[in-house]
Short mmCIF file of C-alpha atoms and ligand atoms in Angstrom, two decimals:
data_model
loop_
_atom_site.label_atom_id
_atom_site.label_comp_id
_atom_site.label_asym_id
_atom_site.label_seq_id
_atom_site.Cartn_x
_atom_site.Cartn_y
_atom_site.Cartn_z
CA MET A 5 -24.48 21.04 0.90
CA ILE A 6 -26.38 18.66 -1.85
CA PRO A 7 -28.23 19.98 -4.75
CA GLY A 8 -31.99 20.58 -4.28
CA GLU A 9 -32.71 18.14 -6.37
CA SER A 10 -31.48 16.39 -10.11
CA LYS A 11 -34.27 17.53 -12.68
CA LEU A 12 -32.56 14.62 -14.64
CA GLU A 13 -32.97 11.88 -12.12
CA ARG A 14 -36.32 12.77 -11.24
CA PHE A 15 -37.30 12.67 -14.63
CA PHE A 16 -36.48 9.14 -14.86
CA ALA A 17 -37.83 8.32 -11.76
CA ARG A 18 -41.25 9.27 -12.66
CA TYR A 19 -40.89 7.19 -16.12
CA GLU A 20 -38.36 4.67 -16.07
CA PHE A 21 -39.88 1.63 -14.78
CA SER A 22 -43.53 2.62 -16.25
CA VAL A 23 -42.92 3.47 -19.79
CA ARG A 24 -42.91 0.52 -22.34
CA HIS A 25 -39.22 2.33 -24.48
CA ILE A 26 -36.33 4.42 -22.52
CA LEU A 27 -35.45 5.94 -25.44
CA GLY A 28 -33.31 8.67 -23.81
CA ALA A 29 -31.27 6.46 -21.58
CA SER A 30 -27.13 7.26 -21.72
CA ASP A 31 -26.23 3.16 -20.39
CA VAL A 32 -27.11 0.36 -22.72
CA ASP A 33 -28.81 -2.56 -21.96
CA GLY A 34 -27.73 -4.18 -18.60
CA TYR A 35 -25.32 -7.47 -18.94
CA PRO A 36 -26.81 -10.50 -17.83
CA LEU A 37 -25.32 -11.97 -14.76
CA GLY A 38 -25.15 -15.46 -16.31
CA GLU A 39 -23.20 -14.28 -19.54
CA LEU A 40 -20.75 -12.06 -17.45
CA LEU A 41 -19.90 -14.79 -14.95
CA ALA A 42 -18.63 -17.06 -17.90
CA LEU A 43 -15.97 -14.81 -18.87
CA ALA A 44 -14.37 -15.08 -15.34
CA ASP A 45 -10.53 -16.07 -15.77
CA ASP A 46 -9.89 -18.94 -13.26
CA ASP A 47 -8.96 -16.44 -10.38
CA ALA A 48 -11.68 -14.42 -10.67
CA ALA A 49 -13.99 -17.20 -10.79
CA ARG A 50 -12.66 -18.58 -7.44
CA ARG A 51 -12.56 -15.22 -5.92
CA TRP A 52 -16.32 -15.01 -6.83
CA HIS A 53 -16.78 -18.42 -5.65
CA ASP A 54 -15.10 -17.60 -2.45
CA LEU A 55 -16.07 -14.23 -1.51
CA THR A 56 -17.64 -13.62 1.87
CA LEU A 57 -19.58 -10.62 2.27
CA GLY A 58 -18.21 -8.14 4.80
CA TYR A 59 -16.93 -4.27 4.35
CA THR A 60 -14.49 -3.91 1.81
CA GLU A 61 -11.15 -1.80 1.67
CA THR A 62 -12.33 2.06 1.17
CA THR A 63 -9.91 2.37 -1.88
CA GLY A 64 -11.24 -0.31 -3.54
CA HIS A 65 -10.69 -4.03 -3.85
CA PRO A 66 -6.64 -4.25 -4.42
CA ALA A 67 -7.29 -6.47 -7.71
CA LEU A 68 -9.88 -4.34 -9.01
CA ARG A 69 -8.03 -1.33 -8.47
CA ALA A 70 -5.10 -3.06 -10.72
CA ALA A 71 -7.32 -3.85 -13.58
CA ILE A 72 -8.79 -0.31 -13.58
CA ALA A 73 -4.76 1.04 -13.32
CA ASP A 74 -4.45 -1.43 -16.65
CA ARG A 75 -6.98 0.97 -18.15
CA TYR A 76 -4.32 3.57 -18.35
CA ASP A 77 -0.65 4.30 -19.37
CA LYS A 78 0.61 5.83 -16.07
CA VAL A 79 -1.76 4.70 -13.45
CA SER A 80 -0.61 3.00 -10.39
CA PRO A 81 -3.14 0.68 -8.38
CA ASP A 82 -2.60 3.24 -6.05
CA GLU A 83 -3.64 6.05 -7.51
CA VAL A 84 -7.07 4.77 -7.92
CA VAL A 85 -10.24 5.00 -5.83
CA VAL A 86 -13.41 3.22 -6.26
CA CYS A 87 -16.62 4.53 -5.05
CA GLY A 88 -19.56 1.78 -4.85
CA GLY A 89 -21.91 4.50 -5.56
CA GLY A 90 -20.96 5.00 -9.21
CA ALA A 91 -19.33 8.16 -10.68
CA VAL A 92 -21.85 10.18 -9.57
CA GLU A 93 -20.25 9.72 -5.72
CA ALA A 94 -17.30 9.90 -6.90
CA LEU A 95 -17.82 13.01 -8.32
CA PHE A 96 -19.37 14.42 -5.58
CA LEU A 97 -16.47 13.58 -3.38
CA LEU A 98 -13.62 15.04 -6.14
CA VAL A 99 -15.48 18.31 -6.46
CA HIS A 100 -15.92 19.07 -2.57
CA ALA A 101 -12.30 18.24 -2.00
CA LEU A 102 -11.50 20.80 -5.24
CA ILE A 103 -13.53 23.30 -3.50
CA GLU A 104 -11.52 23.25 -0.22
CA GLN A 105 -8.77 24.36 -1.82
CA HIS A 106 -10.31 26.42 -5.01
CA SER A 107 -13.63 28.63 -5.55
CA HIS A 108 -14.29 28.52 -9.07
CA LEU A 109 -14.62 25.72 -11.49
CA VAL A 110 -14.85 25.93 -15.24
CA VAL A 111 -17.61 23.45 -16.71
CA VAL A 112 -18.08 22.79 -20.29
CA TRP A 113 -22.04 22.96 -20.77
CA PRO A 114 -24.25 21.15 -21.20
CA ALA A 115 -23.25 18.66 -18.63
CA PHE A 116 -24.39 15.53 -16.64
CA GLU A 117 -25.81 17.63 -13.58
CA SER A 118 -23.07 16.67 -11.08
CA LEU A 119 -20.75 18.06 -13.31
CA HIS A 120 -21.21 21.77 -12.28
CA ARG A 121 -24.20 21.14 -9.65
CA VAL A 122 -22.35 19.93 -6.87
CA ALA A 123 -19.84 22.58 -6.86
CA GLN A 124 -22.67 25.21 -7.23
CA ALA A 125 -24.49 23.83 -4.27
CA ALA A 126 -21.79 23.97 -2.10
CA GLY A 127 -21.46 27.45 -2.62
CA ALA A 128 -18.19 27.51 -5.15
CA ALA A 129 -18.37 29.72 -8.45
CA VAL A 130 -19.12 27.83 -11.72
CA THR A 131 -18.32 29.35 -15.16
CA LEU A 132 -20.69 27.60 -17.61
CA VAL A 133 -18.32 27.57 -21.62
CA PRO A 134 -21.35 26.79 -23.45
CA LEU A 135 -20.95 23.94 -26.62
CA ARG A 136 -23.13 25.31 -29.67
CA ALA A 137 -24.90 23.50 -32.28
CA HIS A 138 -23.79 25.59 -35.09
CA ASP A 139 -20.56 25.19 -34.92
CA GLY A 140 -20.91 21.20 -34.50
CA TRP A 141 -20.64 21.50 -30.56
CA GLU A 142 -17.01 22.23 -31.03
CA LEU A 143 -14.82 22.53 -27.92
CA ASP A 144 -14.44 26.65 -27.71
CA LEU A 145 -10.94 27.08 -26.37
CA ASP A 146 -10.89 30.72 -26.45
CA ALA A 147 -14.28 30.88 -24.24
CA VAL A 148 -12.68 28.36 -21.88
CA ARG A 149 -9.50 30.85 -21.59
CA ALA A 150 -11.90 34.00 -21.21
CA ALA A 151 -13.32 31.80 -18.37
CA LEU A 152 -10.07 30.95 -15.91
CA ARG A 153 -9.91 33.12 -13.20
CA PRO A 154 -6.60 33.50 -10.76
CA ASP A 155 -9.04 31.16 -8.13
CA THR A 156 -9.72 28.22 -11.08
CA GLY A 157 -9.74 25.10 -9.75
CA ALA A 158 -10.36 22.98 -12.40
CA ILE A 159 -11.33 23.02 -15.77
CA VAL A 160 -14.16 19.89 -16.02
CA VAL A 161 -14.89 18.67 -19.25
CA ASN A 162 -16.29 15.44 -20.62
CA TYR A 163 -15.58 13.65 -23.73
CA PRO A 164 -17.36 11.31 -25.37
CA HIS A 165 -19.55 14.09 -24.14
CA ASN A 166 -22.93 13.39 -22.60
CA PRO A 167 -25.77 14.99 -24.30
CA THR A 168 -24.20 16.04 -27.51
CA GLY A 169 -22.11 13.18 -28.48
CA ALA A 170 -19.43 15.54 -29.50
CA LEU A 171 -15.85 14.48 -28.82
CA PRO A 172 -12.84 17.11 -29.78
CA ALA A 173 -9.89 16.64 -32.40
CA PRO A 174 -7.26 15.24 -30.63
CA ALA A 175 -5.17 18.22 -31.60
CA ARG A 176 -7.72 20.93 -30.18
CA PHE A 177 -8.29 18.46 -27.04
CA GLN A 178 -4.31 18.83 -26.27
CA GLU A 179 -4.60 22.40 -26.61
CA LEU A 180 -7.19 22.29 -23.91
CA LEU A 181 -4.75 20.48 -21.80
CA ASP A 182 -1.94 22.30 -22.39
CA LEU A 183 -3.64 25.66 -21.66
CA ALA A 184 -4.73 24.13 -18.32
CA ARG A 185 -1.06 22.59 -17.67
CA GLU A 186 0.84 26.09 -18.57
CA ARG A 187 -1.68 28.03 -16.42
CA GLY A 188 -0.94 25.54 -13.58
CA ILE A 189 -4.61 24.06 -13.27
CA ARG A 190 -6.25 20.95 -13.28
CA VAL A 191 -8.53 19.03 -15.77
CA VAL A 192 -10.99 16.87 -14.46
CA SER A 193 -11.96 14.79 -17.18
CA ASP A 194 -15.19 12.85 -16.98
CA GLU A 195 -14.55 10.16 -19.50
CA VAL A 196 -17.58 7.51 -18.12
CA TYR A 197 -18.37 7.05 -22.02
CA ARG A 198 -14.29 6.50 -23.14
CA GLY A 199 -14.14 3.67 -25.31
CA THR A 200 -17.35 4.19 -27.25
CA GLU A 201 -15.80 6.04 -30.22
CA PHE A 202 -17.20 5.09 -33.29
CA ASP A 203 -14.02 5.19 -34.99
CA PRO A 204 -11.17 3.82 -32.49
CA ALA A 205 -8.24 6.12 -33.70
CA THR A 206 -10.16 9.20 -32.53
CA ARG A 207 -10.02 8.15 -28.81
CA LEU A 208 -8.60 10.56 -26.70
CA PRO A 209 -5.96 10.10 -24.06
CA ALA A 210 -6.89 9.40 -20.34
CA ALA A 211 -6.44 12.85 -18.88
CA ALA A 212 -4.95 11.15 -15.91
CA ASP A 213 -1.92 10.05 -17.90
CA VAL A 214 -1.01 13.43 -19.11
CA ASP A 215 -0.58 15.26 -16.25
CA ALA A 216 -0.07 14.19 -12.61
CA SER A 217 -2.43 16.68 -11.34
CA PHE A 218 -4.94 15.42 -14.03
CA VAL A 219 -8.15 13.47 -12.69
CA SER A 220 -9.67 10.96 -15.06
CA LEU A 221 -13.55 9.60 -14.09
CA GLY A 222 -14.52 5.94 -14.53
CA VAL A 223 -17.82 3.83 -14.33
CA MET A 224 -18.94 0.62 -15.50
CA SER A 225 -22.01 2.17 -16.59
CA LYS A 226 -21.90 3.18 -19.92
CA ALA A 227 -19.32 1.37 -22.22
CA TYR A 228 -19.33 -1.68 -19.73
CA GLY A 229 -23.39 -2.18 -19.69
CA LEU A 230 -22.58 -2.36 -15.93
CA ALA A 231 -24.75 0.65 -14.30
CA GLY A 232 -25.95 -1.94 -11.89
CA LEU A 233 -23.10 -2.29 -10.38
CA ARG A 234 -22.84 1.17 -9.33
CA ILE A 235 -19.10 1.26 -9.42
CA GLY A 236 -17.32 4.34 -10.63
CA TRP A 237 -13.59 5.21 -9.82
CA LEU A 238 -11.26 7.95 -9.90
CA ALA A 239 -7.73 7.77 -11.08
CA CYS A 240 -5.06 10.36 -10.75
CA ARG A 241 -1.38 10.64 -9.90
CA ASP A 242 -1.66 13.66 -6.87
CA ARG A 243 -2.06 10.71 -4.23
CA ALA A 244 -2.87 13.92 -1.90
CA LEU A 245 -6.16 14.46 -3.86
CA LEU A 246 -6.95 10.88 -4.05
CA ALA A 247 -6.70 10.57 0.35
CA ARG A 248 -8.63 13.70 0.68
CA VAL A 249 -11.12 11.69 -1.72
CA THR A 250 -10.96 8.50 0.42
CA ALA A 251 -11.28 10.38 4.27
CA MET A 252 -14.70 12.15 2.63
CA LYS A 253 -15.81 8.84 1.87
CA ASP A 254 -15.65 7.49 5.09
CA PHE A 255 -18.91 9.44 5.21
CA THR A 256 -20.66 8.33 2.28
CA SER A 257 -20.58 4.60 1.03
CA VAL A 258 -17.19 3.76 2.98
CA CYS A 259 -16.65 1.35 0.91
CA ALA A 260 -18.08 -0.54 -2.34
CA SER A 261 -20.22 -3.77 -2.55
CA ALA A 262 -18.42 -6.88 -2.48
CA PRO A 263 -20.43 -8.92 -5.01
CA ALA A 264 -20.08 -5.67 -7.57
CA GLU A 265 -16.19 -5.62 -7.15
CA ILE A 266 -15.69 -8.76 -8.47
CA LEU A 267 -18.35 -8.54 -11.03
CA ALA A 268 -16.29 -5.52 -11.95
CA LEU A 269 -13.16 -7.24 -11.84
CA ILE A 270 -14.53 -9.88 -14.04
CA ALA A 271 -15.75 -7.11 -16.97
CA LEU A 272 -12.65 -5.58 -16.79
CA ARG A 273 -10.13 -8.69 -17.63
CA ALA A 274 -12.78 -9.51 -20.16
CA HIS A 275 -12.84 -5.59 -21.63
CA ASP A 276 -12.70 -6.03 -25.03
CA GLN A 277 -15.96 -8.80 -25.09
CA VAL A 278 -17.95 -7.01 -22.47
CA THR A 279 -17.57 -3.34 -24.25
CA GLY A 280 -17.65 -5.05 -27.68
CA ARG A 281 -21.19 -6.51 -27.26
CA CYS A 282 -22.06 -2.80 -25.97
CA MET A 283 -20.97 -0.97 -28.77
CA ASP A 284 -22.42 -3.59 -31.40
CA ILE A 285 -25.90 -2.60 -29.69
CA VAL A 286 -24.85 0.96 -30.10
CA ARG A 287 -23.66 1.03 -33.40
CA GLY A 288 -26.30 -1.01 -35.06
CA ASN A 289 -29.12 1.66 -33.38
CA LEU A 290 -26.79 4.52 -34.57
CA ALA A 291 -27.64 3.27 -38.21
CA HIS A 292 -31.19 3.16 -37.20
CA VAL A 293 -31.34 6.62 -36.13
CA ASP A 294 -29.72 7.58 -38.73
CA ALA A 295 -31.65 6.22 -41.22
CA PHE A 296 -34.73 8.14 -39.08
CA PHE A 297 -33.37 11.21 -38.99
CA ALA A 298 -32.72 11.31 -42.91
CA ARG A 299 -36.58 10.04 -43.22
CA HIS A 300 -37.58 13.64 -41.07
CA ALA A 301 -35.14 16.20 -41.54
CA ASP A 302 -37.98 18.56 -41.96
CA LEU A 303 -38.78 18.06 -38.31
CA PHE A 304 -35.48 17.78 -36.59
CA GLU A 305 -32.18 19.03 -36.98
CA TRP A 306 -29.52 15.85 -36.54
CA ILE A 307 -26.18 16.22 -35.88
CA PRO A 308 -24.75 12.56 -35.37
CA PRO A 309 -22.78 11.91 -32.48
CA ARG A 310 -19.01 10.98 -32.78
CA ALA A 311 -19.03 8.59 -30.14
CA GLY A 312 -20.63 7.64 -26.96
CA THR A 313 -24.46 6.70 -26.02
CA VAL A 314 -26.38 9.75 -26.76
CA ALA A 315 -26.86 12.60 -29.15
CA PHE A 316 -29.06 15.31 -28.80
CA PRO A 317 -31.02 16.61 -31.49
CA LEU A 318 -33.65 19.58 -32.48
CA LEU A 319 -37.52 19.54 -32.87
CA ARG A 320 -37.68 21.99 -35.49
CA ALA A 321 -41.54 22.31 -35.57
CA PRO A 322 -43.28 24.74 -33.32
CA VAL A 323 -44.19 22.67 -30.63
CA PRO A 324 -42.38 22.74 -27.00
CA ILE A 325 -40.63 19.93 -26.60
CA ASP A 326 -41.69 19.21 -22.76
CA GLU A 327 -44.90 19.10 -24.38
CA PHE A 328 -43.36 16.86 -27.29
CA VAL A 329 -41.81 14.53 -24.75
CA HIS A 330 -45.21 14.29 -22.44
CA GLU A 331 -47.04 13.60 -25.44
CA LEU A 332 -44.76 10.88 -26.78
CA ILE A 333 -44.56 9.14 -23.12
CA GLU A 334 -48.63 9.12 -23.17
CA GLN A 335 -49.71 8.39 -26.54
CA GLU A 336 -46.79 5.44 -27.21
CA GLY A 337 -44.94 4.85 -23.84
CA VAL A 338 -41.87 5.89 -25.35
CA MET A 339 -39.46 8.36 -23.02
CA LEU A 340 -36.82 10.69 -24.83
CA LEU A 341 -35.35 13.34 -22.51
CA PRO A 342 -35.99 16.75 -22.70
CA ALA A 343 -33.45 19.21 -22.75
CA SER A 344 -34.82 21.51 -20.19
CA VAL A 345 -33.54 19.11 -17.51
CA PHE A 346 -30.33 20.12 -18.45
CA ASP A 347 -31.55 23.76 -18.26
CA HIS A 348 -31.02 23.73 -21.90
CA THR A 349 -33.18 26.15 -23.83
CA GLU A 350 -33.27 25.04 -27.10
CA ASN A 351 -36.25 22.45 -28.59
CA ARG A 352 -34.04 19.72 -27.99
CA PHE A 353 -34.04 16.12 -26.34
CA ARG A 354 -31.43 13.36 -25.87
CA ILE A 355 -31.38 10.34 -27.66
CA GLY A 356 -29.72 7.51 -26.01
CA LEU A 357 -28.23 4.58 -28.68
CA GLY A 358 -27.73 1.83 -25.78
CA ARG A 359 -31.16 -0.09 -25.91
CA SER A 360 -31.54 -3.19 -27.88
CA ASP A 361 -35.64 -2.56 -28.17
CA LEU A 362 -34.66 0.95 -30.20
CA PRO A 363 -35.86 0.06 -33.45
CA ALA A 364 -39.26 -0.69 -32.12
CA ALA A 365 -39.36 2.43 -29.88
CA LEU A 366 -38.46 4.35 -33.32
CA ALA A 367 -41.65 2.87 -34.63
CA ARG A 368 -43.73 4.55 -32.10
CA LEU A 369 -42.27 7.26 -32.06
CA GLU A 370 -42.51 7.25 -36.14
CA SER A 371 -46.48 6.67 -35.70
CA TYR A 372 -46.66 9.41 -33.07
CA LEU A 373 -45.15 11.49 -35.68
CA SER A 374 -47.44 10.80 -38.64
CA ARG A 375 -50.54 11.61 -36.40
CA ARG A 376 -49.27 14.55 -35.04
CA TRP A 377 -47.98 16.06 -38.60
CA ARG A 378 -49.26 13.71 -41.11
CA SER A 379 -48.85 15.49 -44.54
CA ARG A 380 -45.17 15.88 -43.48
CA ALA A 381 -43.90 13.01 -41.77
C1 LIG B 426 -21.09 12.22 -18.15
C2 LIG B 426 -21.19 11.13 -16.80
N1 LIG B 426 -20.53 11.23 -16.15
C3 LIG B 426 -21.27 10.58 -14.67
C4 LIG B 426 -22.16 9.66 -15.19
C5 LIG B 426 -22.91 8.99 -13.95
O1 LIG B 426 -22.67 7.68 -14.22
P1 LIG B 426 -23.21 6.74 -13.10
O2 LIG B 426 -24.79 7.17 -13.17
O3 LIG B 426 -23.04 5.23 -13.40
O4 LIG B 426 -22.52 6.61 -11.66
C6 LIG B 426 -23.28 9.92 -16.02
C7 LIG B 426 -24.14 9.09 -16.29
O5 LIG B 426 -25.25 9.18 -17.19
C8 LIG B 426 -22.42 11.19 -16.92
O6 LIG B 426 -23.20 10.93 -18.31
#
C-alpha cells in the first residue's frame, strides 16, 4: 500500500516552482551539467560519450556500484543496489522487504515521511521515538530500548538528521548500534546527509560497515547537489535482503536512467570537488543564518545544526506557524517549511542551508519581520 499523500511533497508541489526563494529545502543547488562533465576522468568521459540509451542493470551499473562501494570500508559492489527513483524508491522497497519478515519498526522522529509512513500504510506497527528540542535533539537510548518489541524488525535512524540538523556523539551512536546488535535487530541508517558534518571528526560510521545486517541508505541529492539525477542506493552485506529488494524493483523502476548513472559515477569519482562545492555553499549560509537568529533571538529559538543542510527553529511569537509561513510566501515569495508537514505540533519551521540565494531570502524574511513586529525586529 502507498500512503495517502506526502504532506511535505504536496507542500513543495504547491510552491516550489512559483515562489521567489526556497528557504526550506533540504537539497543543495543543482550542480551545472557542464561543470560536472568537466570533472570526468578519461574512463568516465568515454563512458558518457559512448553511452547507449537502453535499459541498464537492475542492481545498477557495475562501475557505479563499485564507486558507491568505495565510499564504505566493508561493502563490495555486489552489496549495493542502485535505485533510479532516488532514496525515496530505495526506502519504499526496503521497508516492504523488511515488513515481510517483521511487523514492527522503531523510528526516530521527527523524520522524513517515508521513514515511517510507508511502513504504516503497509499495515506494520511503528513506534516513533521523539527527539526533543529541550535536550538539543539528543538521541534518547532509553526511549529506543523501551520501544523494542519481540517482533521489531529494525531501528530506523537518520543522521545527520532532517529536519533538526542533529548528530549524536559517535559514542552515543555506537551505543545504539550495540543495543541493536545485542537484540539481533537490524539498523536502517538513512545516511543521505552523510558527509555534510561541519566538523568532519564528528562523522558517524556507515551502518553497513558496522554489522552485516545493518543497512545504509545513500543518495546523490544532498551532499552532491545532484537531486535531478534521482540516483539513490542501499548498501548492505545481507545479500538475501538486497535480492528481495531487487526482485521488488521489477515492479517500480526496473533500472535507473543510463545517463543519470554515468553522471553519478563522474560525481562519485570527483567526490571531494563535488561535495566541497556543496559544503562551501552550506557553510557560507550557516554563517548568515547564525547571524540572523542572533539578531532575532526574541522571536526565534535557534539550535544550530551540527551537520546536514537543514535546521528546525521555533517561532516564539504567538502566531501559528502555518499562518506565518503562508504570509511570508504571499508577501515576500519566500518559502519555509512548516513543522505541520512533519505532523510536528510545535511552532517550528524547517530552514534549508543549501541554496545560494539564501542571503536574499533572509533579507526578505527580515523585511517581513520588521513589518509584522516593527517594534521588536
Ligand atoms: C532523510 C531523508 N531521506 C531520504 C530522502 C529522499 O531523498 P530523494 O528525494 O533524493 O530521494 C530525503 C529527502 O529529503 C531525506 O531528507
